[in-house]
Structure formats: structure tokens, C-alpha cells
Coordinates of C-alpha atoms in Angstrom, one line a residue:
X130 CA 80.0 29.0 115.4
X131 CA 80.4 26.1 117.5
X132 CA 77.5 24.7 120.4
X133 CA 79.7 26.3 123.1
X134 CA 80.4 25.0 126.7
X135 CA 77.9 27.4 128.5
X136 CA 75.1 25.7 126.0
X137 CA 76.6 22.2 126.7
X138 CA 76.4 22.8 130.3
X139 CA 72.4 24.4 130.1
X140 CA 71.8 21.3 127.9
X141 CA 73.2 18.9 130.2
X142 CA 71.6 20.4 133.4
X143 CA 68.2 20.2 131.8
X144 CA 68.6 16.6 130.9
X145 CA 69.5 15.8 134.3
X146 CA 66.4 17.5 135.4
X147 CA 64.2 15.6 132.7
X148 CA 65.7 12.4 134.2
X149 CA 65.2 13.4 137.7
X150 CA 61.7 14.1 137.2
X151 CA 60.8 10.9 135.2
X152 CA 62.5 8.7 138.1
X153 CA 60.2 10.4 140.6
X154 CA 56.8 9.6 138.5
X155 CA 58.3 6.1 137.8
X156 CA 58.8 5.8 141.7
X157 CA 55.4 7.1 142.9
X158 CA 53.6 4.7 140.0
X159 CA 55.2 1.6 141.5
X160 CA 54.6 2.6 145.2
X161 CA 50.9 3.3 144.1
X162 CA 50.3 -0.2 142.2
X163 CA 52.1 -2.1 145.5
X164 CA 50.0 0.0 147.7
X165 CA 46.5 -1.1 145.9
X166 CA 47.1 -4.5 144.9
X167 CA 48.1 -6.7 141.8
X168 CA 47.3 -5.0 139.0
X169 CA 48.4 -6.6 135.8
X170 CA 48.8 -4.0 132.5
X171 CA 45.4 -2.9 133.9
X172 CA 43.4 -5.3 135.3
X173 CA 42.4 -5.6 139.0
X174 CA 42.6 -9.3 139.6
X175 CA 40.4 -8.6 142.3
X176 CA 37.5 -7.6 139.4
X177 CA 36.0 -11.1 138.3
X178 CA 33.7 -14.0 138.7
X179 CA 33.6 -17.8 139.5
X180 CA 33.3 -19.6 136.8
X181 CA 33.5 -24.0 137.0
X182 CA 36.6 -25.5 136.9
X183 CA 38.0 -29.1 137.0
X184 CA 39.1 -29.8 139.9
X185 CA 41.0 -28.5 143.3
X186 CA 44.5 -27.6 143.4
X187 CA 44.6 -30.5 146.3
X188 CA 43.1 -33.6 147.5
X189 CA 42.7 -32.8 150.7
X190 CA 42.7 -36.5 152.0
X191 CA 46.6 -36.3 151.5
X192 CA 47.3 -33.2 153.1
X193 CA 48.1 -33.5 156.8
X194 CA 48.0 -29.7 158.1
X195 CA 44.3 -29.3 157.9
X196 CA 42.4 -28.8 161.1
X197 CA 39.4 -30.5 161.4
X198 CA 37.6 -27.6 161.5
X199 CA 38.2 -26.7 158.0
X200 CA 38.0 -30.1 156.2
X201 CA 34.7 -30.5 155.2
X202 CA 34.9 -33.6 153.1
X203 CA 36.1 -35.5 156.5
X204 CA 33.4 -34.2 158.3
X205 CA 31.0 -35.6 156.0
X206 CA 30.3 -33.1 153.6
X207 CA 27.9 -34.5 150.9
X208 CA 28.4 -31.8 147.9
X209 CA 32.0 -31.3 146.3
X210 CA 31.2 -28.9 143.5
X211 CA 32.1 -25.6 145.8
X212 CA 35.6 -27.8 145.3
X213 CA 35.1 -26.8 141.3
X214 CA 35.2 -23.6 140.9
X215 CA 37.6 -21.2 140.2
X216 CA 38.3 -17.0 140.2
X217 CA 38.1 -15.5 136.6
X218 CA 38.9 -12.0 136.8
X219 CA 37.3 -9.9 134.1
X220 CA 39.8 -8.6 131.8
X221 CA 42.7 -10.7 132.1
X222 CA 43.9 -14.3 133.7
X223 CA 45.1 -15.4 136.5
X224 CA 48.2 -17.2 136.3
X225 CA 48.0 -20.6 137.1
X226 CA 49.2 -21.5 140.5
X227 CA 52.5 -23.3 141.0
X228 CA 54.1 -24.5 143.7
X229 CA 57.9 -25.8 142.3
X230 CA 57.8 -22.3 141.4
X231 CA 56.6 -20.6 144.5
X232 CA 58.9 -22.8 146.3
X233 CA 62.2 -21.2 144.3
X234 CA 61.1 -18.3 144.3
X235 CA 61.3 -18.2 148.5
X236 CA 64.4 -20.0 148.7
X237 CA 65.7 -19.6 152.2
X238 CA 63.0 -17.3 153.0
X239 CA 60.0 -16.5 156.0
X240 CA 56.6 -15.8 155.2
X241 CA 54.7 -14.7 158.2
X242 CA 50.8 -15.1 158.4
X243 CA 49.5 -12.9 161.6
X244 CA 45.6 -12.7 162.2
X245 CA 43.1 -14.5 163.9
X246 CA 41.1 -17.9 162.5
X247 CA 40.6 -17.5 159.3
X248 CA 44.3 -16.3 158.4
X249 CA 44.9 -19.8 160.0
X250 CA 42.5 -20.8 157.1
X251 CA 45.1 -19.4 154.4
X252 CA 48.0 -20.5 156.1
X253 CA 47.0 -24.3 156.1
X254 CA 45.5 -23.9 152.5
X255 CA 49.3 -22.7 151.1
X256 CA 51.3 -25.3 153.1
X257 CA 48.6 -28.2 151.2
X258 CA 49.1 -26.3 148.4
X259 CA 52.8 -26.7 148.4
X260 CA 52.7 -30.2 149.5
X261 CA 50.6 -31.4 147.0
X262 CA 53.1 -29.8 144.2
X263 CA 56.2 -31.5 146.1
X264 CA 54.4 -34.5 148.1
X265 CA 58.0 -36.5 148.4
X266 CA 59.7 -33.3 149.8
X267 CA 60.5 -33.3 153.5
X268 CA 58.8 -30.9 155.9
X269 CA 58.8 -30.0 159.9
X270 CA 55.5 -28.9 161.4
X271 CA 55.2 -27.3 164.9
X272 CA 51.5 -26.2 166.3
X273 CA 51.8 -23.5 168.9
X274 CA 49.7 -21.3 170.4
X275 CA 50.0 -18.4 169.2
X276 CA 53.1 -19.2 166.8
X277 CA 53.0 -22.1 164.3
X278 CA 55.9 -23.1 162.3
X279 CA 56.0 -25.5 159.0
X280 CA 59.4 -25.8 157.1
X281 CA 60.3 -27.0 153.9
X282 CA 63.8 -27.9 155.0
X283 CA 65.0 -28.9 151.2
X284 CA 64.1 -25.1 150.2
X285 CA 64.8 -23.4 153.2
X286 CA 61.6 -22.2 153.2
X287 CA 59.6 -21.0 156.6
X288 CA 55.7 -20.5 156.4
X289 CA 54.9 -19.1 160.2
X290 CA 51.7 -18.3 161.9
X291 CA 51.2 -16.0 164.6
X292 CA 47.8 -16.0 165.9
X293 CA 46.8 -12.5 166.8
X294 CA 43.5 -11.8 166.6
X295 CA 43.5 -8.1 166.9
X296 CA 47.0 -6.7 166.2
X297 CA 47.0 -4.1 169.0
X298 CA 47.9 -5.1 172.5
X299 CA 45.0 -6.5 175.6
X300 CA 46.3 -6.2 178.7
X301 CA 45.1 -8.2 181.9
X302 CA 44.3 -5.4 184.5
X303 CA 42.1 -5.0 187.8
X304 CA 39.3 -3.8 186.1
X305 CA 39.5 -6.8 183.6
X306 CA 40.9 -7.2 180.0
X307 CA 41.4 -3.7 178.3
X308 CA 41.8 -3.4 174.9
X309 CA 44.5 -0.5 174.1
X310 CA 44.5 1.3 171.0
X311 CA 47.3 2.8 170.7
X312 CA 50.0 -0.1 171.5
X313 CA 51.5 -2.7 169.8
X314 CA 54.7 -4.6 172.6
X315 CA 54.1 -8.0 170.7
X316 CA 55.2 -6.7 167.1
X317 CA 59.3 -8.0 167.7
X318 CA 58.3 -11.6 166.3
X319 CA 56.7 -9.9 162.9
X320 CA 60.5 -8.6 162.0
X321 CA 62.9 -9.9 160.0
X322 CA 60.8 -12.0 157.6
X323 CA 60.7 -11.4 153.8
X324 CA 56.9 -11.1 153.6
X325 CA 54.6 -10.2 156.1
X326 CA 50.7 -11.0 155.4
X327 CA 48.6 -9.1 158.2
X328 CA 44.6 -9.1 158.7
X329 CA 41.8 -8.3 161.6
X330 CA 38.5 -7.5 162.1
X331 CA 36.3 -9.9 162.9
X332 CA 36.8 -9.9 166.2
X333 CA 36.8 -6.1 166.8
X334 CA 32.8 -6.4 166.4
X335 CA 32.4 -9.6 168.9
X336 CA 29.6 -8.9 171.9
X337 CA 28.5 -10.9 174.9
X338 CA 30.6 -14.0 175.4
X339 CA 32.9 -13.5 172.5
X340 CA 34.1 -10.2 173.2
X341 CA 37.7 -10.8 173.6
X342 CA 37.8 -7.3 175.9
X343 CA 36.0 -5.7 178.8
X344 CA 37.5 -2.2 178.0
X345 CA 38.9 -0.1 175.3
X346 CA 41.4 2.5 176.6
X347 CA 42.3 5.1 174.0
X348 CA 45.0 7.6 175.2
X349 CA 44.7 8.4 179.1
X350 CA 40.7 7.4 178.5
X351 CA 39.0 4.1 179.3
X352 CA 35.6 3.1 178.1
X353 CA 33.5 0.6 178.9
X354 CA 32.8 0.6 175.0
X355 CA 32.7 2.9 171.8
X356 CA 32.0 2.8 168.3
X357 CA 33.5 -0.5 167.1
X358 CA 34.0 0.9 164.0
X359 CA 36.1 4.0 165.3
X360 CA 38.2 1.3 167.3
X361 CA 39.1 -0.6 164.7
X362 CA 40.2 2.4 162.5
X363 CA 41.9 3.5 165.4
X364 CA 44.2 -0.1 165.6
X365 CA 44.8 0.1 161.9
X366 CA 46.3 3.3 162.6
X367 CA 48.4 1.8 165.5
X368 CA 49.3 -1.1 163.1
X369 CA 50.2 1.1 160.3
X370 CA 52.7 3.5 162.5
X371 CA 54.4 0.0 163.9
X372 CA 54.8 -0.4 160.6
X373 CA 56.1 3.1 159.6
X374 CA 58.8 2.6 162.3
X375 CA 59.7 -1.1 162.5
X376 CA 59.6 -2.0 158.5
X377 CA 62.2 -1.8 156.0
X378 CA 60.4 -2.0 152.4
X379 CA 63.8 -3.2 150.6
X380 CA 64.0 -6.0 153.3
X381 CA 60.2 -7.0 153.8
X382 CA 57.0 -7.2 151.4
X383 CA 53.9 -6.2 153.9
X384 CA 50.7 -7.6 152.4
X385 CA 47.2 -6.6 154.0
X386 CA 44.5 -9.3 153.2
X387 CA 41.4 -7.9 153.2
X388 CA 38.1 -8.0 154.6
X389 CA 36.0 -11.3 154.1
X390 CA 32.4 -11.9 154.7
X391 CA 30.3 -13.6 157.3
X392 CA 27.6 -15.5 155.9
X393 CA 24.3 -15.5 158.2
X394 CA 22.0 -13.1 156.6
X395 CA 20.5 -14.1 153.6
X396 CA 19.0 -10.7 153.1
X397 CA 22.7 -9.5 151.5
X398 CA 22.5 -12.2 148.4
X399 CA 18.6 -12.1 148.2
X400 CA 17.5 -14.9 149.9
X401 CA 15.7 -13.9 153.4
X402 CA 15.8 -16.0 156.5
X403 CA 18.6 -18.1 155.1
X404 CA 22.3 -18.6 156.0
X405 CA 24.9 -20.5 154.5
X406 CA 23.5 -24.1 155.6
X407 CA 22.7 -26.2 152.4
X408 CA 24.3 -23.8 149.5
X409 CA 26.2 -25.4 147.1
X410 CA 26.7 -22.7 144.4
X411 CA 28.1 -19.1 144.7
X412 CA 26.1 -15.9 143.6
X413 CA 26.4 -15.3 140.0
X414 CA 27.6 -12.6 138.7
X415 CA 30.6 -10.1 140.0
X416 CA 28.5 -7.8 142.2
X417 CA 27.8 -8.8 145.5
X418 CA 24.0 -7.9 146.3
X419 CA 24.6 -6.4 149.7
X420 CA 27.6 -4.2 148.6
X421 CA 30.7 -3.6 150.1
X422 CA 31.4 -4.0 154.1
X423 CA 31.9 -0.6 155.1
X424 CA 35.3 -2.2 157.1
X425 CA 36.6 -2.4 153.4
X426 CA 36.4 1.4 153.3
X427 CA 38.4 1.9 156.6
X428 CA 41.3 -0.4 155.6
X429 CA 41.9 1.7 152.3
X430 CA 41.7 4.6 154.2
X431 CA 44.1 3.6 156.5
X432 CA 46.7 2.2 153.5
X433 CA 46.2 5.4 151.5
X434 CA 47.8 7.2 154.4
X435 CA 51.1 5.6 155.0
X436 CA 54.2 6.2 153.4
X437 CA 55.6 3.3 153.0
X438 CA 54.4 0.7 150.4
X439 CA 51.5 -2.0 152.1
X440 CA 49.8 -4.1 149.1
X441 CA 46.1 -4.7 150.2
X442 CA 44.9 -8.0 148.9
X443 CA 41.3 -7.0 148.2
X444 CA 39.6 -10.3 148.5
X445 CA 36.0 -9.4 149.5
X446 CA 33.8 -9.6 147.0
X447 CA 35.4 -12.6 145.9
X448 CA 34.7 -13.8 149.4
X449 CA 31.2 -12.6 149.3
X450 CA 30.7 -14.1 146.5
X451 CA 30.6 -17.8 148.1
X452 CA 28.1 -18.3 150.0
X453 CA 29.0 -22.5 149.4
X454 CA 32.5 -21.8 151.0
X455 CA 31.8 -22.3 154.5
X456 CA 31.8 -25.3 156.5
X457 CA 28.4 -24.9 157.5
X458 CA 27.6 -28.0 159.3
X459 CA 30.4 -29.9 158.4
X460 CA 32.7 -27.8 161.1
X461 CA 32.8 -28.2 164.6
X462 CA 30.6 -26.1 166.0
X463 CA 27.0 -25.5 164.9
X464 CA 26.5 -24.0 161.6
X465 CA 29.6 -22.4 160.7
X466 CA 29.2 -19.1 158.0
X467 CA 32.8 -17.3 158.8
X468 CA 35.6 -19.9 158.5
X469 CA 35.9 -21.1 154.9
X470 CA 36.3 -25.5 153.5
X471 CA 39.6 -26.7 152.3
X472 CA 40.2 -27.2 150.1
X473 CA 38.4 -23.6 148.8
X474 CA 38.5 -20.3 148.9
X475 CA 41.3 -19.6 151.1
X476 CA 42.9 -21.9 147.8
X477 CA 42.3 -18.4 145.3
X478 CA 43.8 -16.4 148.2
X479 CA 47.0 -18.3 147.8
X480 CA 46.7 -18.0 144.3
X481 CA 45.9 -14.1 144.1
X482 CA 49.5 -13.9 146.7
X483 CA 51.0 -16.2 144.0
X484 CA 50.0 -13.8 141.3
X485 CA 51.4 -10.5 142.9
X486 CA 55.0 -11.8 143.0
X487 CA 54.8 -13.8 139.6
X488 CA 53.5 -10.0 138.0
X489 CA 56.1 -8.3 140.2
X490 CA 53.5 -6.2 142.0

């Protein structure tokens, strides 16, 4: 007897069905590896240690974009071995950085940075970065505050920065500045680009002078302050519907870069009463002594619960990690333990952003 049609047709539908079904796992895998970061056949780039290395990526003598601020060698900087080190993650490497490539790659492209200071700090690290690979290429640089334009006008390439320091709208009222939780009217500029890069926080736990707000008004109620924490899980919620509603995944990669560290209390590496000031070596090892910052938590809460795919680039402990990073005295103001040298740190950043689009993450 032959097959027949009926069992052609039952054997047809079930392959269909098998298909289906492995499409759908094959789907939620990917969305799960862009959501948690670049992952490469199964090792967390983010997992390492810093090990010596030659040199910089850069001389930062013959970059032009960096602010004075963040060039420690030309505000007299003594030490340049925190310039020799570089990220080796645990279980696999990390590809080499390179910036022909990067550049042909983003080909008539935007790449939007939007944070406060220290995503400055990575912006100006991957414009030297790209410089140095293609120093005879032409490029157009406009400082604005608070949106900064360089272009590579031979690759059509636009690195922007937009300096917001805490994503959700303040708003100038009688009462004084109020911070508002649950609005975002500034968000039209972060359209349109082909990656977005996003981070805050340091400025949601600012007091006395530095306190960018004199309220926080969440919902129809005003405070005259409240759990900073709660707050800032709050605008990462606010952030993450704008998001939801504004983003198209197919047109835009959105990139979260995560929390970094402050460097004042030497009780978190061991070392009492001391601060960044005079350290010239990171801690050893991959396990930061004062653990995780509990902010770190609240971002991957907030990722875990969105639909659509948001890669977190999961930079602290790597951050942590170097305590030598920081421009200490060789800023501009005082002893300086939250923006980071460059060349530096900021540097691996770049690299770690290189790596999620050379592994396809």
C-alpha cells in the first residue's frame, strides 16, 4: 500500500510545527544573549582580569578631542603604566580593536552616546581611537552643549553626544527644579540613529550643591526627596517604556553601559583611609573586594523586563577594578576618583562595543 495523502498531509503539518517551534527557541536565544551582553560561544567578556600589555591603543598627544579634564599625561601625570594594561577575559579573547574595520562597518551610519560626564569620557576615547587608526582621514568636530557632533566625512560616519545626565525630564517650576519620573519630552533627538549607547546614575545620588533637583514628583505626588535608589529604578523604567514605544529593533541597536565605580573609599579594595590619589596599579585578581554596586542590580532588573532587545554593557567590575584609572590630581578639580585618564579605561569600553558587533551579539 502506498504512504497515502492523509499521511503526507499529517506528516507535513507536523514538520511545519517542528520548524515553527525551533524558530521560536532560536528567536528567544538571540533576544536573550543581545539582552545580557556579548557573549562569545560562552564566555562573558565581562568575566576577566588586567593583565600588562604594551602599549595604548593611542598617543594621546596627537589626538585633539580630549578635554583637558581627561588627559592626564598633559596635566602632568608622572606614572604611565595604568596606560599598559589591558582586559583579559577569563575564558576566551577579546578581539583586538580595529578601527579601518569599525569605520566600514558604520558606513554612513549614527552612533549616539547620551549620559552625563563620563559617557563624554567614552565618546572622546572612540573618536581618538578612530583617529589614531586613520590619522590622514578628514573629520568635522562641533562642541555643543548638550549635543556634540564629530564626523568622519570620508565614511559617512556620525559619532554624537547628547549630554543628559539623568534621562528623565527636570523641569524649571515656582517651587524650583523638579525632577519628574515619569517623563521623558527630550527623547526626539535619540531617534533615527543606528546605535544608541544610554547610561545614568551618578547623578541620581548627588546631595547638597550637586544635586541637580530640588524635587522629585512621581505621578500627581511631589517630594522634597525619597529613596534615591527607588527614583532611579523608577527613571529606568520611564527610559525603558520610551524605549518600548519610540524604538525599532530592526532599525536601531540600543546599548546600556553599565554602572562604573567611584573611587574615594579605600575600605571597598582593602586599603582604609585611602582614595584614588597616588595608585598606579589595579587590584588583582577578577573579584572586586567591595562587591557589586547594588545600582548594577536595578539596571538588570529593569532590562530583564522589557520586550524588546537592550544589550547591557556590564562594565563594572572591570571599572572597579582600577583604582589607577582616574585622573586623580591630574584633572581639574581637586582629586578626581569618578571620571577616568585617556587614554584608559574608557579605551576597553570601546573595545568591549567593538567586540559585540565583530561577534554579532
Amino acid at each position: 500500500m502506498g504512504f497515502g495523502f492523509q499521511n503526507f498531509y499529517s506528516f507535513l503539518t507536523i514538520l511545519i510545527l517542528i520548524s515553527s517551534c525551533l524558530h521560536h527557541i532560536a528567536a528567544k536565544s538571540l533576544h536573550i544573549r543581545q539582552r545580557h551582553g556579548s557573549k562569545a560561544k560562552g564566555c562573558n567578556l565581562y568575566q576577566g582580569s588586567w593583565v600588562k600589555d604594551s602599549s595604548p591603543l593611542y598617543d594621546t598627544s596627537s589626538c585633539p578631542f580630549i578635554d583637558k579634564m581627561f588627559d592626564c599625561q598633559k596635566n602632568g601625570r608622572p606614572d604611565k603604566l595604568y596606560l599598559n594594561y589591558r582586559w583579559k577575559p577569563t575564558s576566551c579573547d577579546l578581539p583586538r580593536f580595529n578601527g579601518k574595520d569599525f569605520l566600514r562597518r558604520f558606513q554612513g551610519k549614527k552612533i549616539l552616546f547620551v549620559g552625563d560626564s563620563l559617557t563624554n569620557n567614552q565618546w572622546q576615547s572612540l573618536i581618538c581611537m578612530l583617529h589614531s587608526s586613520v590619522p590622514q582621514a578628514k573629520y568635522n568636530l562641533k562642541l555643543n552643549d548638550p549635543f556634540s557632533t564629530c564626523t568622519f566625512p570620508d565614511y559617512g560616519l556620525s559619532l554624537m553626544f547628547n549630554h543628559n545626565n539623568l534621562l528623565v525630564d527636570i523641569v524649571n517650576e515656582s517651587v524650583g527644579r523638579v525632577l519628574k519620573l515619569n517623563s521623558i519630552t527630550n527623547g526626539d533627538s535619540w531617534k533615527n540613529v543606528d546605535v544608541l549607547i544610554v547610561n545614568t546614575w551618578h547623578w541620581w545620588f548627588y546631595t547638597g550643591s550637586l544635586q541637580p533637583f530640588d524635587y522629585i514628583q512621581d505621578g500627581n505626588n511631589r517630594y522634597k526627596d525619597m529613596d534615591r535608589m527607588v527614583a532611579y529604578e523608577k527613571g529606568l523604567n520611564t527610559w525603558a517604556k520610551w524605549v518600548e514605544s519610540n524604538i525599532n529593533p530592526a532599525k536601531t541597536k540600543v546599548i546600556f553601559r553599565g554602572i562604573t565605580s567611584f573611587h574615594y573609599d579605600g575600605r571597598e579594595w582593602d586599603q582604609p583611609n585611602e582614595t584614588c590619589k597616588g595608585k598606579t596599579q589595579p587590584v588583582r585578581g577578577s573579584r572586586y573586594p567591595g562587591g557589586p554596586l547594588p545600582a548594577g542590580a536595578v539596571v538588570k532588573r529593569v532590562l530583564s523586563k522589557m520586550s524588546k532587545p537592550v544589550e547591557l554593557q556590564d562594565v563594572m567590575t572591570l571599572s572597579q577594578l582600577r583604582i589607577d584609572g582616574h585622573p586623580s590630581l591630574y584633572g581639574i578639580n581637586g582629586v578626581d576618583c569618578t571620571h577616568w585618564c585617556l587614554a584608559g579605561v574608557p579605551d576597553t569600553w570601546n573595545q568591549l562595543l567593538y567586540a559585540s558587533f565583530v561577534l554579532g551579539q
